[in-house]
Coordinates of C-alpha atoms and ligand atoms in Angstrom, one line a residue:
X1 CA 20.4 -54.0 0.1
X2 CA 17.7 -55.9 -0.2
X3 CA 14.0 -54.4 -0.6
X4 CA 10.8 -55.0 1.4
X5 CA 7.2 -55.0 0.6
X6 CA 6.8 -53.2 4.6
X7 CA 9.3 -50.7 3.1
X8 CA 7.3 -49.8 -0.2
X9 CA 3.6 -51.1 1.7
X10 CA 4.7 -48.3 3.7
X11 CA 6.0 -44.8 1.6
X12 CA 3.6 -45.4 -0.9
X13 CA 1.2 -45.0 2.5
X14 CA 3.4 -41.8 2.9
X15 CA 3.2 -41.0 -0.7
X16 CA -0.6 -41.0 -0.4
X17 CA -0.8 -39.0 3.4
X18 CA 1.2 -36.4 2.2
X19 CA -0.8 -36.9 -1.0
X20 CA -4.1 -36.0 0.6
X21 CA -2.6 -33.7 3.9
X22 CA -1.1 -31.6 0.4
X23 CA 1.9 -32.1 0.8
X24 CA 3.4 -32.7 -2.6
X25 CA 6.7 -31.8 -2.8
X26 CA 7.3 -34.8 -0.4
X27 CA 5.1 -36.2 -2.4
X28 CA 6.3 -37.5 -5.2
X29 CA 9.5 -37.6 -3.1
X30 CA 7.5 -41.0 -1.7
X31 CA 5.9 -41.6 -4.5
X32 CA 9.4 -41.6 -6.6
X33 CA 11.2 -43.4 -4.0
X34 CA 8.4 -46.1 -3.7
X35 CA 8.2 -46.4 -7.8
X36 CA 12.1 -47.0 -7.4
X37 CA 11.7 -49.3 -4.8
X38 CA 9.2 -51.3 -6.8
X39 CA 11.9 -51.9 -9.5
X40 CA 14.0 -53.1 -7.8
X41 CA 11.5 -55.2 -6.3
X42 CA 10.7 -56.0 -9.6
X43 CA 14.5 -57.4 -10.8
X44 CA 14.8 -59.6 -8.4
X45 CA 11.5 -61.8 -8.7
X46 CA 11.8 -65.2 -10.9
X47 CA 8.3 -66.0 -10.5
X48 CA 6.0 -64.9 -12.5
X49 CA 3.1 -64.4 -11.4
X50 CA 5.0 -62.3 -8.5
X51 CA 5.9 -60.5 -11.1
X52 CA 3.3 -59.4 -13.1
X53 CA 1.0 -58.9 -9.8
X54 CA 4.4 -56.1 -8.6
X55 CA 3.2 -54.4 -12.4
X56 CA 0.5 -54.0 -11.7
X57 CA 1.3 -52.4 -7.9
X58 CA 3.9 -50.4 -10.3
X59 CA 1.9 -49.4 -13.1
X60 CA -1.3 -48.4 -9.7
X61 CA 1.7 -46.1 -7.6
X62 CA 2.4 -44.8 -10.9
X63 CA -1.4 -43.0 -12.3
X64 CA -0.8 -41.8 -8.6
X65 CA 2.3 -40.4 -9.2
X66 CA 1.5 -38.2 -12.1
X67 CA -1.9 -37.3 -10.7
X68 CA 0.2 -35.8 -8.2
X69 CA 2.4 -34.4 -10.6
X70 CA -0.9 -32.7 -12.4
X71 CA -1.9 -31.4 -9.1
X72 CA 1.3 -29.3 -8.1
X73 CA 1.2 -27.9 -12.0
X74 CA -2.0 -27.0 -11.5
X75 CA -1.7 -25.5 -8.0
X76 CA 1.0 -23.2 -9.6
X77 CA -1.1 -21.9 -12.0
X78 CA -3.7 -21.4 -9.7
X79 CA -1.0 -19.4 -7.9
X80 CA -0.3 -17.3 -10.1
X81 CA -3.6 -16.5 -11.2
X82 CA -4.2 -16.0 -7.7
X83 CA -8.0 -14.0 -7.9
X84 CA -9.1 -16.9 -10.3
X85 CA -12.2 -18.8 -9.1
X86 CA -11.5 -22.5 -11.3
X87 CA -13.9 -23.4 -13.5
X88 CA -15.5 -25.7 -11.9
X89 CA -18.9 -26.3 -14.5
X90 CA -15.6 -27.2 -17.7
X91 CA -14.7 -30.4 -16.0
X92 CA -14.8 -33.7 -16.3
X93 CA -17.4 -34.7 -13.3
X94 CA -15.9 -38.4 -12.4
X95 CA -12.5 -36.1 -13.6
X96 CA -10.6 -37.5 -9.2
X97 CA -8.5 -34.1 -10.2
X98 CA -11.2 -32.2 -11.6
X99 CA -13.6 -33.4 -8.3
X100 CA -10.6 -32.0 -5.5
X101 CA -11.1 -29.0 -7.6
X102 CA -15.0 -29.0 -6.3
X103 CA -13.8 -30.4 -2.5
X104 CA -11.2 -27.7 -2.4
X105 CA -11.0 -24.3 -2.8
X106 CA -8.1 -21.9 -3.7
X107 CA -7.5 -20.9 -0.4
X108 CA -7.6 -24.3 0.3
X109 CA -4.9 -25.2 -1.5
X110 CA -3.1 -22.6 0.2
X111 CA -3.5 -23.2 2.9
X112 CA -2.6 -27.4 2.0
X113 CA 1.0 -26.1 -0.3
X114 CA 3.9 -26.3 1.4
X115 CA 5.6 -23.3 -0.9
X116 CA 2.8 -21.5 1.1
X117 CA 4.4 -20.1 4.5
X118 CA 1.7 -19.9 7.3
X119 CA 1.2 -16.7 8.7
X120 CA 3.6 -15.6 12.0
X121 CA 3.1 -17.9 14.2
X122 CA 2.5 -15.6 18.1
X123 CA 5.4 -15.8 19.6
X124 CA 4.5 -17.1 23.6
X125 CA 2.9 -20.0 21.1
X126 CA 6.5 -21.1 20.4
X127 CA 7.9 -24.0 22.0
X128 CA 10.5 -22.5 23.8
X129 CA 12.4 -24.0 26.6
X130 CA 16.0 -23.0 27.0
X131 CA 14.4 -18.5 27.0
X132 CA 11.3 -19.4 28.4
X133 CA 12.1 -21.6 31.1
X134 CA 9.4 -24.0 33.1
X135 CA 7.0 -21.3 33.5
X136 CA 6.3 -20.6 30.0
X137 CA 6.3 -23.9 28.8
X138 CA 2.6 -24.2 31.4
X139 CA 1.8 -21.9 29.0
X140 CA 1.6 -24.8 26.5
X141 CA 1.4 -27.5 27.9
X142 CA -3.1 -27.7 28.4
X143 CA -5.6 -29.7 28.7
X144 CA -6.7 -32.2 25.3
X145 CA -10.5 -30.8 25.3
X146 CA -9.5 -27.5 25.9
X147 CA -8.2 -27.2 22.1
X148 CA -10.4 -29.1 19.9
X149 CA -10.0 -30.1 16.6
X150 CA -6.4 -28.8 17.3
X151 CA -3.2 -29.2 14.7
X152 CA -1.5 -29.5 17.8
X153 CA 0.6 -32.4 18.2
X154 CA 0.0 -34.2 21.2
X155 CA 2.5 -37.0 23.0
X156 CA 1.2 -38.5 26.1
X157 CA 4.4 -38.7 28.8
X158 CA 5.1 -40.8 30.9
X159 CA 4.1 -40.0 34.8
X160 CA 7.0 -38.9 36.8
X161 CA 7.2 -38.6 40.4
X162 CA 7.4 -34.8 41.4
X163 CA 9.5 -34.6 43.7
X164 CA 13.7 -36.6 41.1
X165 CA 15.2 -36.6 44.8
X166 CA 13.0 -40.2 44.6
X167 CA 15.0 -43.0 45.2
X168 CA 14.7 -45.8 42.7
X169 CA 12.6 -47.9 44.8
X170 CA 9.7 -44.9 45.0
X171 CA 10.7 -44.4 40.8
X172 CA 9.7 -48.3 40.1
X173 CA 6.5 -48.0 42.5
X174 CA 5.9 -44.9 40.2
X175 CA 6.4 -47.2 37.0
X176 CA 5.4 -44.9 33.9
X177 CA 2.8 -46.3 31.0
X178 CA 1.1 -44.5 28.7
X179 CA -1.2 -41.6 29.5
X180 CA -3.9 -43.4 28.6
X181 CA -3.2 -45.9 31.1
X182 CA -2.3 -43.5 33.7
X183 CA -5.6 -41.8 34.0
X184 CA -6.7 -45.1 34.2
X185 CA -4.4 -45.5 37.6
X186 CA -4.9 -41.9 38.8
X187 CA -8.7 -41.7 38.3
X188 CA -8.4 -45.4 40.6
X189 CA -6.6 -43.5 42.5
X190 CA -8.1 -40.6 42.6
X191 CA -11.3 -42.7 44.1
X192 CA -8.8 -43.5 47.4
X193 CA -7.2 -41.4 48.1
X194 CA -8.9 -37.4 48.1
X195 CA -5.9 -35.4 48.7
X196 CA -5.2 -36.4 44.8
X197 CA -8.4 -36.1 43.7
X198 CA -7.9 -32.8 45.3
X199 CA -5.0 -32.7 43.8
X200 CA -6.7 -33.3 40.3
X201 CA -8.5 -30.9 40.7
X202 CA -6.0 -28.3 40.9
X203 CA -4.3 -29.4 37.7
X204 CA -1.5 -30.2 39.4
X205 CA -0.7 -33.4 38.1
X206 CA -0.7 -32.3 33.8
X207 CA -1.0 -35.6 31.5
X208 CA -0.9 -34.4 28.5
X209 CA 0.7 -31.8 27.2
X210 CA 0.9 -30.2 23.4
X211 CA 3.7 -29.2 21.4
X212 CA 2.4 -27.2 19.2
X213 CA 3.9 -26.4 15.9
X214 CA 2.2 -25.3 12.7
X215 CA 2.9 -25.6 9.1
X216 CA 5.3 -28.1 7.2
X217 CA 6.5 -28.0 10.9
X218 CA 3.4 -30.2 12.1
X219 CA 3.3 -32.5 9.8
X220 CA 6.0 -33.5 11.4
X221 CA 5.8 -33.6 13.9
X222 CA 2.5 -35.3 13.1
X223 CA 4.6 -37.6 11.6
X224 CA 7.3 -38.4 14.5
X225 CA 4.0 -38.4 17.5
X226 CA 3.0 -42.0 15.5
X227 CA 5.8 -42.9 14.4
X228 CA 8.1 -41.7 16.3
X229 CA 7.5 -41.1 19.8
X230 CA 6.2 -45.0 21.6
X231 CA 4.3 -44.2 24.1
X232 CA 5.1 -47.2 27.4
X233 CA 7.8 -49.0 26.1
X234 CA 7.1 -51.1 28.9
X235 CA 10.3 -53.1 29.8
X236 CA 11.3 -53.1 32.9
X237 CA 15.5 -53.9 34.6
X238 CA 14.0 -57.6 35.4
X239 CA 13.0 -58.4 31.2
X240 CA 16.0 -58.2 30.6
X241 CA 18.2 -61.3 30.7
X242 CA 22.2 -60.9 32.2
X243 CA 24.1 -57.9 30.5
X244 CA 23.8 -56.8 34.6
X245 CA 27.7 -54.7 34.1
X246 CA 25.3 -53.0 31.1
X247 CA 23.0 -52.1 33.6
X248 CA 25.1 -50.2 36.1
X249 CA 26.9 -48.4 33.7
X250 CA 23.5 -46.6 31.9
X251 CA 21.7 -46.2 35.2
X252 CA 24.9 -44.2 36.2
X253 CA 25.2 -42.4 32.5
X254 CA 21.2 -42.2 32.3
X255 CA 19.3 -43.3 35.1
X256 CA 20.6 -41.6 37.7
X257 CA 21.4 -37.9 35.3
X258 CA 17.5 -37.9 35.4
X259 CA 16.6 -38.5 38.8
X260 CA 19.6 -36.3 41.2
X261 CA 19.2 -33.7 38.4
X262 CA 20.8 -31.5 41.0
X263 CA 24.5 -33.3 41.4
X264 CA 25.3 -33.5 37.4
X265 CA 25.5 -30.7 37.0
X266 CA 29.3 -29.6 36.4
X267 CA 32.6 -31.3 36.0
X268 CA 29.9 -34.7 36.4
X269 CA 27.1 -32.9 33.4
X270 CA 25.1 -36.3 31.9
X271 CA 26.6 -37.9 28.6
X272 CA 25.5 -35.5 25.9
X273 CA 25.3 -39.5 24.6
X274 CA 25.4 -43.2 25.7
X275 CA 26.0 -45.5 22.8
X276 CA 25.8 -49.1 22.6
X277 CA 27.9 -51.7 21.1
X278 CA 27.1 -54.7 19.7
X279 CA 26.4 -58.0 17.8
X280 CA 22.7 -58.0 16.7
X281 CA 20.1 -59.5 19.3
X282 CA 22.1 -58.9 22.6
X283 CA 19.8 -56.5 24.1
X284 CA 20.8 -53.5 23.4
X285 CA 17.1 -51.8 22.0
X286 CA 15.7 -53.8 25.0
X287 CA 17.8 -52.6 27.1
X288 CA 17.2 -48.4 24.9
X289 CA 12.9 -49.3 26.5
X290 CA 14.0 -50.3 30.2
X291 CA 15.8 -47.2 30.0
X292 CA 13.2 -44.7 28.8
X293 CA 10.5 -47.4 31.3
X294 CA 12.9 -47.2 34.4
X295 CA 13.2 -43.1 34.1
X296 CA 9.0 -42.7 33.6
X297 CA 10.5 -40.5 30.1
X298 CA 8.9 -40.2 27.1
X299 CA 11.4 -42.4 24.9
X300 CA 11.7 -41.0 21.7
X301 CA 12.7 -44.5 19.6
X302 CA 14.4 -44.4 16.0
X303 CA 16.2 -45.9 14.3
X304 CA 18.3 -44.3 11.1
X305 CA 17.1 -45.6 7.9
X306 CA 13.9 -44.6 9.1
X307 CA 15.2 -41.2 8.6
X308 CA 17.6 -41.4 5.7
X309 CA 14.8 -43.5 3.8
X310 CA 10.9 -42.5 4.8
X311 CA 12.1 -39.0 5.7
X312 CA 14.4 -38.2 2.2
X313 CA 13.9 -34.5 1.7
X314 CA 12.0 -34.4 4.8
X315 CA 15.3 -35.7 7.4
X316 CA 17.2 -32.8 8.5
X317 CA 13.9 -30.8 9.6
X318 CA 12.9 -34.0 11.1
X319 CA 16.1 -34.4 13.3
X320 CA 15.4 -31.0 14.4
X321 CA 11.8 -31.2 15.3
X322 CA 13.2 -34.9 17.2
X323 CA 15.9 -32.6 18.8
X324 CA 12.8 -30.0 20.0
X325 CA 10.0 -31.8 21.2
X326 CA 12.4 -34.0 23.3
X327 CA 13.3 -30.9 25.1
X328 CA 9.2 -30.0 24.8
X329 CA 8.3 -33.0 27.0
X330 CA 11.7 -34.1 29.1
X331 CA 13.4 -35.6 30.3
X332 CA 13.5 -37.4 27.1
X333 CA 14.7 -39.9 26.3
X334 CA 15.6 -40.3 22.3
X335 CA 16.7 -43.5 20.9
X336 CA 19.1 -43.9 17.5
X337 CA 18.9 -47.4 16.6
X338 CA 21.8 -48.5 13.8
X339 CA 23.6 -45.4 13.8
X340 CA 26.2 -46.1 12.1
X341 CA 23.9 -46.0 8.5
X342 CA 23.9 -42.2 9.5
X343 CA 27.7 -42.2 7.9
X344 CA 27.6 -44.6 6.0
X345 CA 27.7 -44.4 2.4
X346 CA 24.1 -45.7 0.1
X347 CA 24.7 -45.8 -2.5
X348 CA 23.6 -42.4 -5.0
X349 CA 25.1 -38.9 -4.3
X350 CA 22.4 -37.9 -2.6
X351 CA 21.8 -40.5 -0.8
X352 CA 25.2 -39.7 1.0
X353 CA 24.6 -35.9 0.9
X354 CA 21.2 -36.4 2.3
X355 CA 22.5 -38.7 4.9
X356 CA 25.2 -35.9 5.3
X357 CA 23.0 -32.8 5.9
X358 CA 21.1 -35.2 8.7
X359 CA 24.2 -36.3 10.9
X360 CA 26.0 -32.4 10.6
X361 CA 22.0 -31.8 11.7
X362 CA 22.3 -34.6 15.0
X363 CA 25.7 -33.4 15.9
X364 CA 24.6 -29.7 16.0
X365 CA 21.6 -30.3 18.3
X366 CA 23.7 -33.0 20.4
X367 CA 25.5 -30.0 21.3
X368 CA 22.6 -28.3 21.8
X369 CA 21.8 -31.1 24.1
X370 CA 24.2 -29.8 26.8
X371 CA 23.6 -26.6 27.6
X372 CA 19.7 -27.4 27.8
X373 CA 21.0 -30.6 30.3
X374 CA 22.0 -27.6 32.4
X375 CA 18.7 -27.0 33.5
X376 CA 17.7 -29.9 36.2
X377 CA 14.8 -31.5 35.2
X378 CA 14.7 -30.9 31.9
X379 CA 17.4 -33.6 30.5
X380 CA 17.8 -35.1 27.0
X381 CA 19.1 -38.1 26.4
X382 CA 20.7 -39.5 23.4
X383 CA 21.8 -42.9 23.5
X384 CA 22.5 -44.5 20.5
X385 CA 22.8 -48.6 19.3
X386 CA 24.8 -49.9 16.6
X387 CA 26.1 -53.8 15.8
X388 CA 29.2 -51.6 13.0
X389 CA 30.6 -49.2 15.4
X390 CA 34.1 -49.4 13.0
X391 CA 31.2 -47.2 10.5
X392 CA 30.9 -44.5 12.5
X393 CA 32.9 -41.9 11.3
X394 CA 35.4 -39.0 14.2
X395 CA 32.7 -36.3 14.4
X396 CA 29.7 -38.3 16.1
X397 CA 31.1 -41.1 17.7
X398 CA 33.4 -38.1 20.1
X399 CA 29.7 -36.7 20.5
X400 CA 28.7 -40.4 21.4
X401 CA 30.6 -39.9 24.6
X402 CA 29.7 -43.6 27.0
X403 CA 30.9 -45.7 24.4
X404 CA 29.1 -49.6 26.7
X405 CA 30.1 -53.4 24.9
X406 CA 26.5 -55.5 25.3
X407 CA 28.0 -59.0 24.9
X408 CA 27.0 -61.8 23.9
X409 CA 25.0 -63.2 27.1
X410 CA 26.9 -65.8 29.5
X411 CA 25.8 -69.8 31.0
X412 CA 24.4 -67.7 33.3
X413 CA 22.5 -64.8 31.4
X414 CA 22.3 -68.3 29.0
X415 CA 19.8 -69.7 31.8
X416 CA 18.4 -67.1 32.5
X417 CA 17.4 -65.9 29.1
X418 CA 15.7 -69.5 29.1
X419 CA 13.6 -69.0 31.8
X420 CA 12.5 -65.6 30.3
X421 CA 11.5 -67.2 27.0
X422 CA 9.9 -70.0 28.9
X423 CA 8.2 -69.1 30.9
X424 CA 4.8 -69.2 29.7
X425 CA 5.3 -73.2 28.8
X426 CA 5.6 -76.0 29.8
X427 CA 8.9 -77.7 30.5
X428 CA 9.1 -81.8 31.3
X429 CA 10.5 -82.5 34.9
X430 CA 13.2 -83.5 33.3
X431 CA 14.8 -80.7 31.3
X432 CA 18.1 -79.4 32.5
X433 CA 18.1 -75.9 31.7
X434 CA 21.8 -75.6 32.6
X435 CA 22.7 -78.1 30.6
X436 CA 21.4 -76.4 27.4
X437 CA 22.8 -73.6 28.5
X438 CA 25.4 -74.7 27.8
X439 CA 24.7 -76.5 24.2
X440 CA 24.0 -72.2 23.8
X441 CA 27.3 -71.4 23.6
X442 CA 28.0 -68.9 21.3
X443 CA 24.1 -67.9 21.0
X444 CA 23.3 -64.2 21.1
X445 CA 19.4 -63.7 23.1
X446 CA 17.5 -63.4 19.0
X447 CA 19.3 -66.6 18.8
X448 CA 18.2 -68.0 21.8
X449 CA 14.2 -66.8 21.9
X450 CA 14.6 -68.6 18.1
X451 CA 15.9 -71.6 19.7
X452 CA 12.8 -71.8 22.0
X453 CA 9.9 -71.4 20.0
X454 CA 11.5 -74.0 17.5
X455 CA 11.6 -76.4 20.8
X456 CA 8.4 -75.1 22.4
X457 CA 6.6 -75.4 18.5
X458 CA 7.7 -79.4 18.4
X459 CA 5.3 -81.2 19.4
X460 CA 2.5 -78.9 18.0
X461 CA 4.7 -80.3 15.2
X462 CA 4.3 -84.6 15.4
X463 CA 1.4 -84.5 16.0
X464 CA 0.1 -82.2 13.1
X465 CA 2.2 -84.3 11.0
X466 CA 0.4 -85.8 7.5
X467 CA -2.7 -84.2 9.3
X468 CA -5.9 -82.6 6.6
X469 CA -6.1 -78.7 8.4
X470 CA -9.8 -79.8 8.9
X471 CA -8.3 -82.5 11.5
X472 CA -6.1 -80.0 12.5
X473 CA -8.6 -77.3 13.9
X474 CA -10.4 -81.0 15.6
X475 CA -7.2 -81.4 17.5
X476 CA -8.4 -81.0 21.1
X477 CA -5.6 -77.3 22.9
X478 CA -4.1 -79.9 25.2
X479 CA -3.6 -82.4 22.6
X480 CA -1.2 -79.6 20.6
X481 CA -0.5 -77.6 24.2
X482 CA 2.5 -80.7 25.8
X483 CA 5.2 -79.7 27.4
X484 CA 8.1 -79.1 26.2
X485 CA 10.8 -82.0 25.8
X486 CA 15.4 -81.6 25.7
X487 CA 14.2 -84.0 22.8
X488 CA 12.1 -81.0 21.8
X489 CA 15.7 -78.3 22.5
X490 CA 18.0 -81.0 20.5
X491 CA 16.1 -80.9 17.7
X492 CA 15.9 -77.5 17.7
X493 CA 19.5 -76.8 18.4
X494 CA 20.2 -78.7 15.1
X495 CA 18.7 -76.4 12.7
X496 CA 19.0 -73.3 14.6
X497 CA 22.8 -72.0 14.0
X498 CA 23.8 -68.8 16.0
X499 CA 24.9 -65.6 14.2
X500 CA 27.8 -63.7 15.7
X501 CA 30.8 -65.1 14.4
X502 CA 34.5 -65.4 15.9
X503 CA 35.8 -62.7 13.7
X504 CA 32.6 -60.5 14.1
X505 CA 33.1 -61.0 17.8
X506 CA 37.5 -60.3 17.6
X507 CA 36.3 -57.3 15.2
X508 CA 33.7 -55.6 18.7
X509 CA 36.9 -56.6 20.9
X510 CA 39.4 -54.9 18.9
X511 CA 36.8 -51.4 18.5
X512 CA 36.0 -51.9 22.1
X513 CA 40.0 -51.7 23.0
X514 CA 40.4 -48.8 20.7
X515 CA 37.4 -46.2 21.5
X516 CA 35.0 -48.0 24.5
X517 CA 34.5 -46.7 27.6
X518 CA 32.9 -48.0 30.0
Ligands
ADP601 P1 19.7 -55.9 19.4 O1 18.8 -55.0 19.5 O2 21.2 -55.6 20.7 O3 19.7 -55.7 17.4 P2 17.5 -56.9 20.8 O4 17.4 -55.4 21.8 O5 16.3 -56.4 19.5 O6 18.9 -57.1 20.8 O7 16.7 -57.9 21.3 C1 16.5 -58.8 20.2 C2 15.6 -59.5 20.9 O8 16.3 -60.6 21.2 C3 13.8 -59.6 22.6 O9 13.0 -59.3 21.8 C4 14.4 -60.1 23.0 O10 13.6 -61.6 22.5 C5 15.4 -60.9 22.9 N1 17.2 -60.5 23.6 C6 17.9 -60.4 23.5 N2 18.8 -59.9 24.1 C7 17.8 -59.8 25.4 C8 18.1 -60.3 27.2 N3 19.2 -60.0 27.1 N4 17.1 -60.4 28.1 C9 15.9 -60.6 27.3 N5 15.7 -61.0 26.5 C10 16.5 -60.8 25.2

């Protein structure tokens, strides 16, 4: 698999973060991963200048890695001689490792050491949705300022209506957004509505809850919050063209159980998981975001490759914590993109072993969801997406009980997609979207977005062709912002091909006939 510079940067960033946090074990894993990726990239680069630059990066990363290894060894020595003060005087001033010792006492070392367990957590500080029930969960709900400099993880959940029985239109009025924007809305509402002010004063409308955890878990929870919890997906059903059947199925499978939890009990219990199957770029991610937006749930946006590569070594823990967080912030939607990559073999034995463990943990957690979902209002829903459903093994497929197909757009859908994509640009009066939609047969939503982007740039490209940069800068904006014409689309269509083949479509159809449940 080709390595991208972004992936490498992400890994180096994590390696450095882990080092700063004193989590050297994980830092080593990330450094090692980064170095492997860099070597792979270097072998694939033909250009000698670029190769040389990456070799320099390799040297830097490698020396950082060595530094971490030295620190880890030092730490182990310190742990053996716990009572021995590190003799600062004998260290060189410009030695970064020695200076690290200057700013951290052995006790601090121990606190940052992943191998040193934090003091046991008092029972009432642990989150435990199932055993403590809603009341004790409230005790975990704290105002942000209540604990300055707190190490607990914070997630702003999109606000939900108090009454789960409220209908869809009522929900729509209270469209969720990030907690910050919610707070703004809340305060402006409060100005107009004294009753609301009173409520806020009573602290009835808690916006921010804190997920309490300690030690290593805290770091992982912070990472989860930073990378995975999406505060405001802000995609609505109306932003998604076509896919009426998929929207209806998702409403029935995910949205309604969140709105009417008391109805969806017993035999009507919500599905453990819903799998969206279909060619790439057909709107699966958008649908998941719309579900979270329309339900006002906390949205956990996870990509399987993130779980199996970025957090290598911590992956199972990450999965467990993800579900614990989801239960804590319930109702929640966990969206797992590219779920197939959890099952497929990825080269080395250890990688395979790691992804196997992640998958087992995922299965256990998904089974746990069923019990938890019996508690009204605390629903956690797993939504997964894949472009390769045939790679998903049986155990996981069984847990993803509802399997729905997200097809390529129909002709009406393509026209709607054109309208959505072109809503911000001027159109020539002669443009005929129906004709263009017909020509886009077989294109995915993402393909159509690309065609529109290209077409909307054609006139600008023609205008700047042959001009120097300083001349381009002087061009008045209105000369560049010309209406998009049919000719622009024809040119764009010549340049952009569809990305999904007939054979792929046949494969989806075959798989859906065998395993689909829509
Ligand atoms: P998938 O998850 O199926 O690979 P995405 O949801 O990430 O696809 O869609 C990729 C892009 O394609 C979106 O950002 C959007 O621009 C466009 N797109 C795809 N399908 C639709 C749709 N039905 N309505 C609106 N935009 C769409």
